[in-house]
Amino acid sequence: MKLIKNLIAISALAFTGFAVAAPAEAPDVLVKRISNDVINTAKTDKAIQAGDVGKVTALVDAKILPYVDFQRMTALAAGRYWRDATPEQKTALSNEFRQLLIHTYSGALSQIKNETVEFKPLRADPADNEVEVKSVVNVARGEPIQLNYRLAKGPSGWKIFDINVLGAWLVETYRGTFSTEISKGGIDGLIKKLADRNKELANKPLKAPNK
């Protein structure tokens, strides 16, 4: 769980690159254009830096959530168990997973200080409906952090469905945790586990992701 927590905290910088834009805009151009605005907001907004839950959540809702395919991300993390889940279970699991990521992104956004993101040239065919955008996060101390993410193009534009931090894909990391919980208590057991975790996080103030 510590590895997952660290992966999500770092990957939150990638999600800060998404906000309302023309669906036809190339995914790398979209990220480059929007990321500076969102990161600067997180850096300079005193309420966000102070950990104001409402203010941070509002930023997450407006700038991040519309551009993440939570259902696909959840399906990939659940793996073979997804096809056996009922529609109600799929909805509940996606909602709880979404809420878990919201809590984590909110905490990470409140900790953004001097980080910057550099994007690699996009190597994809214009007709591709799935691409991988590669970048590195420059931090104040230490080596740059590799940060890549996969996007798929749908009717509403580009959406993220997986993140890679230092060679580890977020979905693959969660797949092991999900599998363990499902083997112990089924899909309902996993849903309850995530729901309990979300209740716990909802009662905690935002704090540094590494604490």
Short mmCIF file of C-alpha atoms in Angstrom, two decimals, residues 19-197:
data_model
loop_
_atom_site.label_atom_id
_atom_site.label_comp_id
_atom_site.label_asym_id
_atom_site.label_seq_id
_atom_site.Cartn_x
_atom_site.Cartn_y
_atom_site.Cartn_z
CA ALA A 19 -8.80 20.76 -18.18
CA VAL A 20 -11.42 21.88 -20.65
CA ALA A 21 -10.03 22.11 -24.17
CA ALA A 22 -10.97 21.27 -27.73
CA PRO A 23 -11.41 17.49 -28.10
CA ALA A 24 -9.44 17.54 -31.36
CA GLU A 25 -6.35 18.96 -29.67
CA ALA A 26 -3.39 16.59 -29.62
CA PRO A 27 -2.92 14.95 -26.20
CA ASP A 28 0.63 16.22 -25.69
CA VAL A 29 -0.32 19.74 -26.73
CA LEU A 30 -3.27 19.65 -24.35
CA VAL A 31 -1.07 18.59 -21.44
CA LYS A 32 1.63 21.17 -22.16
CA ARG A 33 -0.82 24.03 -22.50
CA ILE A 34 -2.90 23.32 -19.41
CA SER A 35 -0.37 21.90 -16.94
CA ASN A 36 1.40 25.19 -16.25
CA ASP A 37 -1.88 26.89 -15.40
CA VAL A 38 -2.98 24.17 -12.96
CA ILE A 39 0.42 23.69 -11.33
CA ASN A 40 0.81 27.44 -10.89
CA THR A 41 -2.62 27.57 -9.28
CA ALA A 42 -1.62 24.88 -6.80
CA LYS A 43 1.66 26.66 -6.08
CA THR A 44 0.26 30.13 -5.53
CA ASP A 45 -3.16 29.56 -3.99
CA LYS A 46 -2.68 30.00 -0.25
CA ALA A 47 -5.84 28.05 0.57
CA ILE A 48 -4.61 25.04 -1.43
CA GLN A 49 -1.16 25.21 0.13
CA ALA A 50 -2.80 25.35 3.56
CA GLY A 51 -4.68 22.15 2.77
CA ASP A 52 -8.16 23.63 2.37
CA VAL A 53 -10.08 20.45 1.48
CA GLY A 54 -12.94 22.27 -0.25
CA LYS A 55 -10.63 24.41 -2.38
CA VAL A 56 -8.40 21.51 -3.38
CA THR A 57 -11.34 19.23 -4.15
CA ALA A 58 -12.88 21.95 -6.33
CA LEU A 59 -9.64 22.16 -8.33
CA VAL A 60 -9.59 18.37 -8.72
CA ASP A 61 -13.23 18.31 -9.82
CA ALA A 62 -12.76 21.07 -12.38
CA LYS A 63 -9.36 20.27 -13.83
CA ILE A 64 -8.82 16.52 -13.45
CA LEU A 65 -11.92 14.35 -13.15
CA PRO A 66 -13.48 15.12 -16.56
CA TYR A 67 -10.39 13.73 -18.26
CA VAL A 68 -9.92 10.42 -16.47
CA ASP A 69 -11.65 7.25 -17.67
CA PHE A 70 -12.36 5.78 -14.24
CA GLN A 71 -14.45 2.88 -15.52
CA ARG A 72 -11.72 1.66 -17.85
CA MET A 73 -9.07 2.18 -15.20
CA THR A 74 -11.14 0.20 -12.69
CA ALA A 75 -11.82 -2.58 -15.20
CA LEU A 76 -8.11 -2.92 -15.94
CA ALA A 77 -7.24 -2.96 -12.24
CA ALA A 78 -9.90 -5.59 -11.50
CA GLY A 79 -8.65 -7.73 -14.39
CA ARG A 80 -10.49 -11.00 -15.02
CA TYR A 81 -12.81 -10.39 -12.09
CA TRP A 82 -14.42 -7.42 -13.85
CA ARG A 83 -16.37 -9.53 -16.33
CA ASP A 84 -17.95 -11.54 -13.50
CA ALA A 85 -19.11 -8.45 -11.59
CA THR A 86 -22.73 -7.34 -11.81
CA PRO A 87 -23.54 -3.90 -13.27
CA GLU A 88 -24.27 -2.68 -9.74
CA GLN A 89 -20.92 -3.96 -8.48
CA LYS A 90 -19.08 -2.36 -11.40
CA THR A 91 -20.69 0.99 -10.66
CA ALA A 92 -19.97 0.78 -6.93
CA LEU A 93 -16.37 -0.33 -7.46
CA SER A 94 -15.70 2.44 -9.99
CA ASN A 95 -17.19 5.04 -7.65
CA GLU A 96 -15.13 3.93 -4.66
CA PHE A 97 -11.93 3.71 -6.71
CA ARG A 98 -12.64 7.17 -8.10
CA GLN A 99 -13.15 8.55 -4.59
CA LEU A 100 -9.90 6.97 -3.39
CA LEU A 101 -7.96 8.65 -6.18
CA ILE A 102 -9.66 11.98 -5.46
CA HIS A 103 -8.46 11.89 -1.85
CA THR A 104 -4.92 11.09 -2.93
CA TYR A 105 -4.77 13.69 -5.72
CA SER A 106 -6.11 16.33 -3.35
CA GLY A 107 -3.35 15.64 -0.86
CA ALA A 108 -0.69 15.67 -3.55
CA LEU A 109 -1.90 18.93 -5.11
CA SER A 110 -1.66 20.72 -1.80
CA GLN A 111 2.05 19.76 -1.65
CA ILE A 112 3.14 21.12 -5.04
CA LYS A 113 5.98 23.58 -4.53
CA ASN A 114 8.70 24.00 -7.16
CA GLU A 115 8.14 20.98 -9.41
CA THR A 116 8.10 21.40 -13.18
CA VAL A 117 7.17 18.94 -15.92
CA GLU A 118 9.02 18.43 -19.20
CA PHE A 119 7.33 16.53 -22.03
CA LYS A 120 9.02 14.29 -24.56
CA PRO A 121 8.07 14.52 -28.27
CA LEU A 122 4.92 12.50 -28.94
CA ARG A 123 5.67 9.47 -31.10
CA ALA A 124 2.29 8.48 -32.53
CA ASP A 125 0.38 8.38 -35.78
CA PRO A 126 -2.29 11.07 -36.16
CA ALA A 127 -4.86 8.30 -36.65
CA ASP A 128 -4.00 6.56 -33.36
CA ASN A 129 -6.80 6.38 -30.80
CA GLU A 130 -4.46 5.35 -27.99
CA VAL A 131 -1.15 7.04 -27.21
CA GLU A 132 1.51 7.18 -24.54
CA VAL A 133 2.73 10.62 -23.56
CA LYS A 134 6.13 10.63 -21.86
CA SER A 135 7.47 13.22 -19.47
CA VAL A 136 9.77 13.81 -16.53
CA VAL A 137 9.08 15.70 -13.32
CA ASN A 138 11.90 17.94 -12.15
CA VAL A 139 12.03 18.12 -8.37
CA ALA A 140 13.98 20.44 -6.10
CA ARG A 141 16.09 17.61 -4.76
CA GLY A 142 17.00 14.34 -6.42
CA GLU A 143 16.89 12.98 -9.94
CA PRO A 144 14.05 13.77 -12.36
CA ILE A 145 11.12 11.36 -12.07
CA GLN A 146 9.96 9.43 -15.14
CA LEU A 147 6.24 10.00 -15.65
CA ASN A 148 4.36 8.50 -18.61
CA TYR A 149 0.67 8.07 -19.14
CA ARG A 150 -1.68 6.34 -21.53
CA LEU A 151 -4.62 8.12 -23.10
CA ALA A 152 -7.46 6.90 -25.29
CA LYS A 153 -9.52 9.06 -27.63
CA GLY A 154 -13.28 8.70 -27.39
CA PRO A 155 -16.37 10.70 -28.40
CA SER A 156 -15.64 13.29 -25.70
CA GLY A 157 -11.92 13.61 -26.44
CA TRP A 158 -8.76 12.26 -24.83
CA LYS A 159 -8.87 10.62 -21.41
CA ILE A 160 -6.20 9.08 -19.19
CA PHE A 161 -6.59 5.42 -18.27
CA ASP A 162 -3.17 4.54 -16.85
CA ILE A 163 -0.04 6.14 -15.39
CA ASN A 164 3.56 4.95 -15.29
CA VAL A 165 5.86 6.25 -12.55
CA LEU A 166 9.49 5.10 -12.61
CA GLY A 167 8.59 2.07 -14.72
CA ALA A 168 5.58 0.95 -12.68
CA TRP A 169 2.08 1.20 -14.19
CA LEU A 170 -0.53 2.35 -11.69
CA VAL A 171 -3.19 -0.08 -12.93
CA GLU A 172 -0.84 -3.04 -12.70
CA THR A 173 0.13 -2.06 -9.17
CA TYR A 174 -3.50 -1.88 -8.10
CA ARG A 175 -4.32 -5.15 -9.86
CA GLY A 176 -2.35 -7.11 -7.28
CA THR A 177 -4.09 -5.39 -4.37
CA PHE A 178 -7.52 -5.80 -5.94
CA SER A 179 -6.88 -9.48 -6.65
CA THR A 180 -5.88 -10.13 -3.05
CA GLU A 181 -8.98 -8.46 -1.65
CA ILE A 182 -11.31 -10.17 -4.12
CA SER A 183 -9.84 -13.58 -3.31
CA LYS A 184 -10.64 -12.97 0.36
CA GLY A 185 -14.09 -11.42 0.14
CA GLY A 186 -15.18 -11.24 -3.49
CA ILE A 187 -16.04 -8.05 -5.36
CA ASP A 188 -18.25 -6.91 -2.47
CA GLY A 189 -15.31 -7.37 -0.11
CA LEU A 190 -13.13 -5.13 -2.26
CA ILE A 191 -15.87 -2.50 -2.49
CA LYS A 192 -16.21 -2.49 1.29
CA LYS A 193 -12.44 -2.24 1.73
CA LEU A 194 -12.27 0.80 -0.54
CA ALA A 195 -15.34 2.35 1.09
CA ASP A 196 -13.82 1.97 4.56
CA ARG A 197 -10.58 3.51 3.35
#
